[in-house]
PDB file of C-alpha atoms in Angstrom:
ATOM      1  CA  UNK C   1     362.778 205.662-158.275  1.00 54.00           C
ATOM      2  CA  UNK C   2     359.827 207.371-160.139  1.00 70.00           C
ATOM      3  CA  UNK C   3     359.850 204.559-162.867  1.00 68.00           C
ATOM      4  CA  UNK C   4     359.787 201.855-159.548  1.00 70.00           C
ATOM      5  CA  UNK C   5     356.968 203.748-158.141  1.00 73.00           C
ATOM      6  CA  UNK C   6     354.860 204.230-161.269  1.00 73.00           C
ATOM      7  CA  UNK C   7     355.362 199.455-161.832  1.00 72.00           C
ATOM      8  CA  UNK C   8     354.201 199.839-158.376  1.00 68.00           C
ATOM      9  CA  UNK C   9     351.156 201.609-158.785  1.00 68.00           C
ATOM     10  CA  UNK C  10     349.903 200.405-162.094  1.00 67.00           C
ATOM     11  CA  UNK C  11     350.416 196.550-160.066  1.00 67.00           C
ATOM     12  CA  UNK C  12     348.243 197.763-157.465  1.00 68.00           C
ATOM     13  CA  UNK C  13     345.537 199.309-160.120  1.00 67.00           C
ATOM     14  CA  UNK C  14     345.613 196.056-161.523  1.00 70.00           C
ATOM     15  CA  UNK C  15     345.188 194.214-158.667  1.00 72.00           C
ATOM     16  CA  UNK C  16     342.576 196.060-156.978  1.00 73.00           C
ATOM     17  CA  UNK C  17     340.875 196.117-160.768  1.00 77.00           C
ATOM     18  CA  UNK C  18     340.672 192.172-160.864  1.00 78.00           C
ATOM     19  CA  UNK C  19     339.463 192.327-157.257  1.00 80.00           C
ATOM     20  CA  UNK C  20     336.736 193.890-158.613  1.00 84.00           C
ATOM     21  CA  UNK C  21     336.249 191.906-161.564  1.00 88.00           C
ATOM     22  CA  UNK C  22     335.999 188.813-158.891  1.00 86.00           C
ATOM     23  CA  UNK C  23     333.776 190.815-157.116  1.00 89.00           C
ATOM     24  CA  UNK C  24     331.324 191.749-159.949  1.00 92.00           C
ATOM     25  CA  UNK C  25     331.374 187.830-160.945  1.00 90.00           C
ATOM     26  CA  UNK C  26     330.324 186.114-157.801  1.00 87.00           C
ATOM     27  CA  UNK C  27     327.579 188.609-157.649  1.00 93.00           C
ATOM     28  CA  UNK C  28     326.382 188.080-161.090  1.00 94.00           C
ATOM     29  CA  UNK C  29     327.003 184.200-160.397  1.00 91.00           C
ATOM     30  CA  UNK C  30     324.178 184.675-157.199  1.00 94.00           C
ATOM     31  CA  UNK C  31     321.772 186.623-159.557  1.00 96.00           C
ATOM     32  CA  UNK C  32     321.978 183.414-162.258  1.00 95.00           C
ATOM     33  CA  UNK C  33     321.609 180.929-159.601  1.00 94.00           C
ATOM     34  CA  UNK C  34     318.247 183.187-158.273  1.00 96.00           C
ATOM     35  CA  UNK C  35     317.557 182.889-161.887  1.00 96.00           C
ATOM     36  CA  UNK C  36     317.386 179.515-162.191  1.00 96.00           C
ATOM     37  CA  UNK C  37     315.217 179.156-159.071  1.00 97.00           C
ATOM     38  CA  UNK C  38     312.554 181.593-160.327  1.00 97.00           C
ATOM     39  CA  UNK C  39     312.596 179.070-163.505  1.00 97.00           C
ATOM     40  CA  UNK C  40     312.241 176.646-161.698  1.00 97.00           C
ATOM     41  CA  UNK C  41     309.264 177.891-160.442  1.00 98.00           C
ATOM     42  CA  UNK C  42     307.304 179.092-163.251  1.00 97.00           C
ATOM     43  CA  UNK C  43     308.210 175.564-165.101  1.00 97.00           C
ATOM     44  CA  UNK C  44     306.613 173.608-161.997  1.00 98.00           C
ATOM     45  CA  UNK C  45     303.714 175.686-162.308  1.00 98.00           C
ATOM     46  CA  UNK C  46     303.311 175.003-165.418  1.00 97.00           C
ATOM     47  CA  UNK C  47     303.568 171.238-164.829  1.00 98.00           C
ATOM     48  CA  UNK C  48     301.098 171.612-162.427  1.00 98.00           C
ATOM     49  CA  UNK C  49     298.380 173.780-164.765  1.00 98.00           C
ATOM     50  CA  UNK C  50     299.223 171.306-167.654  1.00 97.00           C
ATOM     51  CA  UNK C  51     298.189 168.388-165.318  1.00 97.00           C
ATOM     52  CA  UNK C  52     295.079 170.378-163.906  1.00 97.00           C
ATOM     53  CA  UNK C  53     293.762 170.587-167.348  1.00 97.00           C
ATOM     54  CA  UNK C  54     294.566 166.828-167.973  1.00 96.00           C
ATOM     55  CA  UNK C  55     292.280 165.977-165.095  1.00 96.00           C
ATOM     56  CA  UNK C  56     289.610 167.674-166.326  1.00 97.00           C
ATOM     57  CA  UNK C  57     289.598 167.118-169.446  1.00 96.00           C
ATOM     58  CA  UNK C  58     289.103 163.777-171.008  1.00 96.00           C
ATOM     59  CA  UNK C  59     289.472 165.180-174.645  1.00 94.00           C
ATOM     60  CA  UNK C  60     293.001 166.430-173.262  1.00 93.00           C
ATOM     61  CA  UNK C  61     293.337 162.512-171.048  1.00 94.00           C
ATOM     62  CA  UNK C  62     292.429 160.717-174.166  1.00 96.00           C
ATOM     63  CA  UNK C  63     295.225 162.062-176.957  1.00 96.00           C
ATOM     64  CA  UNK C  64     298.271 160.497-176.866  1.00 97.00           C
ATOM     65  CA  UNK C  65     300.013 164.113-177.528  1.00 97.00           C
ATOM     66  CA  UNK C  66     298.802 165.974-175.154  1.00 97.00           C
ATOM     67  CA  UNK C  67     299.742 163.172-172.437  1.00 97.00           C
ATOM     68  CA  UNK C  68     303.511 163.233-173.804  1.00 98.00           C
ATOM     69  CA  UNK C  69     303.706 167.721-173.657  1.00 97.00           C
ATOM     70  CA  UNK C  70     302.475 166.880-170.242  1.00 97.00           C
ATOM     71  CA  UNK C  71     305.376 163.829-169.614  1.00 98.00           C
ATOM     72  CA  UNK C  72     307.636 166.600-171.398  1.00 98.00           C
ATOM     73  CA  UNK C  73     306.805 169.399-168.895  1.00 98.00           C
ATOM     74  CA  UNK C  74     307.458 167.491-166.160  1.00 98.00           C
ATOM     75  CA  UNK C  75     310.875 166.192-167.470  1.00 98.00           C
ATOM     76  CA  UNK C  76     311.895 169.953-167.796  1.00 98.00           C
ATOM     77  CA  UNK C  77     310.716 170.515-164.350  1.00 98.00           C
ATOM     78  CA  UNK C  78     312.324 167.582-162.814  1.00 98.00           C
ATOM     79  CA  UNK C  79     315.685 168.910-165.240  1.00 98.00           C
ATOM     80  CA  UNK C  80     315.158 172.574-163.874  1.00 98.00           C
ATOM     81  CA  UNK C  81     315.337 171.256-160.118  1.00 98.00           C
ATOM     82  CA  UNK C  82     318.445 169.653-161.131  1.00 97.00           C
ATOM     83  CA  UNK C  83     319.798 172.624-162.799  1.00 97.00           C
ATOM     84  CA  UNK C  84     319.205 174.827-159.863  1.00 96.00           C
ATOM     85  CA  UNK C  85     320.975 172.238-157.041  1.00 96.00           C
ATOM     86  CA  UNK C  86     323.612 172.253-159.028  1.00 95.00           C
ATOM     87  CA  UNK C  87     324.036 175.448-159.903  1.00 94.00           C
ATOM     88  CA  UNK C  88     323.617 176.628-155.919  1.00 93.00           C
ATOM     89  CA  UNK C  89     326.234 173.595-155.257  1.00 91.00           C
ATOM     90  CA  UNK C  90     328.993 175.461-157.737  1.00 89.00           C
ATOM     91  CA  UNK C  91     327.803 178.562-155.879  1.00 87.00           C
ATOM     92  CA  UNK C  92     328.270 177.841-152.658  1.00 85.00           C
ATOM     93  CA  UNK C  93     331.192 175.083-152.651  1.00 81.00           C
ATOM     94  CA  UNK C  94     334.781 176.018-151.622  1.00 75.00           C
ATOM     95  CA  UNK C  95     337.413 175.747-153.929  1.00 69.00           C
ATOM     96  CA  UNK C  96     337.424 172.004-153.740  1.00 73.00           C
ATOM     97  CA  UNK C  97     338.221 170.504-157.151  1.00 77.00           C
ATOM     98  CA  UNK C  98     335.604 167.497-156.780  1.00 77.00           C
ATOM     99  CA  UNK C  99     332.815 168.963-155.180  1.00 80.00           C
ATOM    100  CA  UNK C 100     332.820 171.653-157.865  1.00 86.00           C
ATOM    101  CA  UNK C 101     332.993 169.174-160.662  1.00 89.00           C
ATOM    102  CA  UNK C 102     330.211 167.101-158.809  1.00 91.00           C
ATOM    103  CA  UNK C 103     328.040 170.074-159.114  1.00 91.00           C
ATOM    104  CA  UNK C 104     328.600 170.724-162.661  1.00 93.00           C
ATOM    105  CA  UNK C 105     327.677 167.405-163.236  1.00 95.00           C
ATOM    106  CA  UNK C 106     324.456 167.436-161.641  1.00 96.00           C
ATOM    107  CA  UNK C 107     323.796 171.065-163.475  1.00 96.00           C
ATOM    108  CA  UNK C 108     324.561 169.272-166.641  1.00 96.00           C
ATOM    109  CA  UNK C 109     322.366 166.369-166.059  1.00 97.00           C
ATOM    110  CA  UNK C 110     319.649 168.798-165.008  1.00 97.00           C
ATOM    111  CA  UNK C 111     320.352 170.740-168.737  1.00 97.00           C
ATOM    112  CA  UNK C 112     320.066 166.871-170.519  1.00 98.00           C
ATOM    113  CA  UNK C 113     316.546 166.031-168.506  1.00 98.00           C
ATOM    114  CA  UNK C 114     315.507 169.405-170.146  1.00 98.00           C
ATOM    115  CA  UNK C 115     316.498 168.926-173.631  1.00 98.00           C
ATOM    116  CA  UNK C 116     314.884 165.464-173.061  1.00 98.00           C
ATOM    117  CA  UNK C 117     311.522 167.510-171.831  1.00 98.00           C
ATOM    118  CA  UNK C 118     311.607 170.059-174.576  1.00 98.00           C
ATOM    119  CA  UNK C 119     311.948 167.135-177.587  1.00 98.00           C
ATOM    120  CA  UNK C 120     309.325 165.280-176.185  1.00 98.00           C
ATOM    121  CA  UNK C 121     307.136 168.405-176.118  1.00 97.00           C
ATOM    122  CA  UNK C 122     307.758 169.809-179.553  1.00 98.00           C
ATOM    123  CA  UNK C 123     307.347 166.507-180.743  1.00 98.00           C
ATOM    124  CA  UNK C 124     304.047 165.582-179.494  1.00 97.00           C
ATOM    125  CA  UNK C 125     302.999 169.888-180.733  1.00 97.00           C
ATOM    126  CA  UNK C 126     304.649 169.059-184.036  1.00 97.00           C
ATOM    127  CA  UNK C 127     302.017 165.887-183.933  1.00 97.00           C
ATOM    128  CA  UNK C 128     298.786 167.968-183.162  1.00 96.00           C
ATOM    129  CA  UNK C 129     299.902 170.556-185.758  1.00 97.00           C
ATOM    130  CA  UNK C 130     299.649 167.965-188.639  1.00 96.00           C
ATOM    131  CA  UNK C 131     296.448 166.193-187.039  1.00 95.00           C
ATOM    132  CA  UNK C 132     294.912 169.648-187.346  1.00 94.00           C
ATOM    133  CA  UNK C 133     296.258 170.135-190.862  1.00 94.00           C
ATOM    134  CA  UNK C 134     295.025 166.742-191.949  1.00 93.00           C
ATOM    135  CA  UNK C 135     291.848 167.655-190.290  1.00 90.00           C
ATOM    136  CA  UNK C 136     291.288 170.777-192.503  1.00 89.00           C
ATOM    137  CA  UNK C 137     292.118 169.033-195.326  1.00 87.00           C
ATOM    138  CA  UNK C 138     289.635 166.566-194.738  1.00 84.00           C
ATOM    139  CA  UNK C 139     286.925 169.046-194.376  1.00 80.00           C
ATOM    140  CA  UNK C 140     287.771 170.954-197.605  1.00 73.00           C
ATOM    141  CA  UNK C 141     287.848 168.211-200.065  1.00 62.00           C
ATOM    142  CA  UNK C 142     284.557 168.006-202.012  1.00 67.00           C
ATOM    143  CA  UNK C 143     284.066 165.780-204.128  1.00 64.00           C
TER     144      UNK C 143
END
């Protein structure tokens, strides 16, 4: 009876121990979709600061790089958005197979609009880098 008792016990620890585990994972799930959110935030603001500057600047309005890292910000922001719905969507949604894979799909397609975003902007900074390069080099040759 003591060996029964002892199967008994360690089945309990075990199930009380992945209880736990579940536990600890749908709280840590909550703090990554909060997580999200608060990027979402910072990369509208950004967005919106990167567009300020655009309107008052016409040096900034006129280059053709600067106008794509803004196009590129807003991308990301419009992927973050995405990202987060989808990732409160998995969150929230029962068990049901198809609403879960609905909202993986839309977190997805939120992570894709942000790669999108962050080519486009490290693009058009890869293109300002070599204008300024060119620039110096320009200015040092003496003939």
């Amino acid at each position: 009876m003591n060996a029964q008792s002892e199967k008994a016990k360690a089945a309990m620890a075990k199930e009380n121990s992945q209880s736990d585990n579940e536990e600890v994972i749908a709280q840590l799930e909550k703090q990554v979709s909060i997580a999200v959110w608060i990027q979402f935030i910072g990369q509208i603001m950004e967005a919106f600061y990167l567009s300020k500057i655009m309107l008052v600047s016409e040096e900034v309005r006129e280059n053709a790089n600067e106008r794509q890292i803004l196009l590129g910000a807003w991308i990301q922001t419009a992927g973050q958005l995405f990202e987060g719905v989808g990732t409160t969507k998995q969150l929230y949604t029962d068990e049901e197979k198809s609403l879960t894979l609905e909202a993986q799909r839309v977190t997805n397609f939120g992570d894709w609009l942000q790669s999108v975003g962050v080519a486009l902007e490290a693009n058009a900074g890869t293109q300002i880098i070599l204008e300024e390069i060119r620039k110096a080099e320009e200015e040092e040759f003496i003939p």
